[in-house]
Amino acid sequence: MTTTPQAVRRASPRTRRPATPVAPDPTAGLLPQTAPVRLLDPDGTPLPPRADLPAPPVETLREMYRRMVVGRRFDAQATALTKQGRLAVYPSSRGQEACQVGAVLALRDDDWVFPTYRESMALTARGIDPVEVLTLLRGDWHCGYDPTVVHTAPQCTPLATQCVHAAGLAYGESYQGRDTVALAFIGDGATSEGDFHEGLNFAAVFKAPVVYFVQNNKYAISVPLSRQTAAPSLAYKGVGYGVPSEQVDGNDPVAVLAVLTRAVAHARAGHGPYLVEAHTYRMEAHTNADDASRYRDPDEVEAWRDRDPVARLEAYLRSRGELDDAAVAQIAAEAEAYAADLRDRMHAQPTVDPLSLFEHVYAEPTPQLVEQREMVRAELAADAEGDA
Amino acid sequence: MATMTMAKALNAALADAMLDDERVLVFGEDVGQLGGVFRITDGLQARFGDKRCFDTPLAEAGIVGFAVGLAMSGLRPVVEMQFDAFAYPAFEQIASHMAKLRNRTRGALSVPMVIRVPYAGGIGGVEHHCDSSEAYYAHTPGLKVVTPATVEDAYSLLREAIADPDPVVFLEPKKLYFASGEAELPARTAPFGRAVVRRPGTDATLVAYGPAVPVALEAAEAAREDGWDLEVVDVRTIVPFDDATVTASVRRTGRCVVITEAQGFAGVGAEIAARVQERCFHALHAPVLRVAGLDIPYPAPMLEHTHLPGVDRVLDTVARLQWDDRPDPRWLAQGSAA
Ligand SMILES: Cc1ncc(C[n+]2csc(CCOP(=O)(O)OP(=O)(O)O)c2C)c(N)n1
Ligand SMILES: [Mg+2]
């Protein structure tokens, strides 16, 4: 039934009740902007500054540019190493440099990062040795770095499960009187997993200082975002949990860093979690093993080339006089050296010790593991004798 | 010595652990003010405050994953799953993270946490409240899996679970919660990895754990009338498993029946039977037999007595242990029918 304005007017004198007092909108401060936050145009032209979102200091932006250039070169090198058979597989984050580096720059060294398989670039940008980052993909162990030293959880493959760990760790840190923030990366597709929702909810209920950072790169392997959600934006998923949320142009480095810095400050100040959705794009296939031409149009990829985050930041910094040809060349040379060093070190065959398989199942191996270790030890000895 | 229920001993173990170690946090569904649906956490919130013992949102994956994160930050979470079958949403967190984090990080991170699970049946519970889920956990490397059968062990094993550097799935037999026993707290019984001979005997070994231990003891008592002197071994810690004690017993008696309340196929009982056979082959006078629950989803309450291994089924099985070197009577019966 539709109600015509006339009908309403006629009915109103009889049904008049005291006006409901206007309550403040309880979702105020929780909902994202209706359009992604942007501080730079795609060509690097700055947009009018915003009082609510201070622009990051220019030195930080220069550092961001440096790490994005090095990160992109690292990513290309990892892809090349895969082609040479040095890595089992590599999920590239080319195109997502502003997100990868922005997240890291918004944090302190003692903050915790909960990365997925997509975040190799973020981890190298955090200063973790790239060989240690690639250990998982080279296949000599599951995690190559010591998480307690670099405050970075192992890269997480079971989708969204890291969201709950981040909530637990962040709550545990604040429980013990430390002001650590945890940042959990997650992809657009993984927001459909239950653990994303349970993580947001736990973090909100326990006011855990976590930033959930969704890199919406439009695809989960082949499945487009329209199959994951009917929500207007993934950032709208926060309001149902009472979590303030924002969406940002994920290829605008200045906006990404500004929005994440605000989110981290919110969490550190004890206001609980914050959800950020970055609209970005995965320029490569899901991994080297994937054929993206089966599910996406080359024109679509081309269109995203024009929104390249590295070129955007470079244009902006040049326009501000913060970057010139010499500085660009110097950073490019640094990136080349970084890649060459990585290539050399990855060409060395890693040593693996079969007996180490038994070392870290439990703090102390069970009697059954001790038996199996002796079996393997005997096999190795027999092999060695055979070789001799 | 005092007489108390297993529920009380578990409650005391939690309280004493919280008293001894500030890092111990107890949480889950209804564990705060209510004290848990079985009252195992009764009084903990009042005594230690709602930062140490608290309710969480209703989300088992969330509870376990949150605990993993807390453990990463240096705390010692002890979480409760309300019932066995309601732990299944948490399985990904258990199998992929809780069990593996130490291994993935070569020992840099560990997960000293405990999941307490009221499990198994015999209490007339409706569906989804009576599963014997131990095999899922025992099949997952990285987990320790423990289940007490006595009041003293309930206390001692839970204290040890909380102090253990590795994640422990602590399975509490629901039907024994309110059974009383003698205990002197703080009790310290055998450590993890040690099975215990609950009743010495010479003719055959009954191997059992958790809710099947009282059944084995009752069967051993009844077997005296048939002239059998049966030994009962309580496994106590499924992982780590004590081959030595079980093997020594079976080598002495030469016969073995493994009793589990869980469905038998691909279960912990099958593992134990295989291990005994591998280690005791030359000492065995009869095949190792199993008495287990039927291979069915846990039945409705009015049918559970048919499902659960009882004394009669155990004795029938003991009778098949080739006592006088005659063939198994079942094969004779089949032969005569042919
Ligand atoms: C629980 C689980 N289910 C399925 C997979 C297999 N898988 C790996 S990546 C992926 C797509 C995830 O997409 P998204 O969250 O958008 O992240 P992106 O790869 O685009 O960064 C899938 C289905 C997995 N790793 N974990
Ligand atoms: Mg994606």
XYZ file of C-alpha atoms and ligand atoms in Angstrom, chain A residues 118 187-189 215-221 282, ligand 2:
13
model
C 49.244 -10.402 0.595
C 41.061 -8.497 2.066
C 37.625 -7.627 0.715
C 36.634 -11.243 0.192
C 42.242 -3.586 1.348
C 39.358 -3.810 -1.049
C 41.205 -4.746 -4.219
C 37.888 -5.716 -5.834
C 38.539 -9.445 -6.133
C 38.877 -12.526 -3.986
C 40.868 -14.599 -6.456
C 45.397 -5.666 -7.451
Mg 40.594 -8.975 -2.607
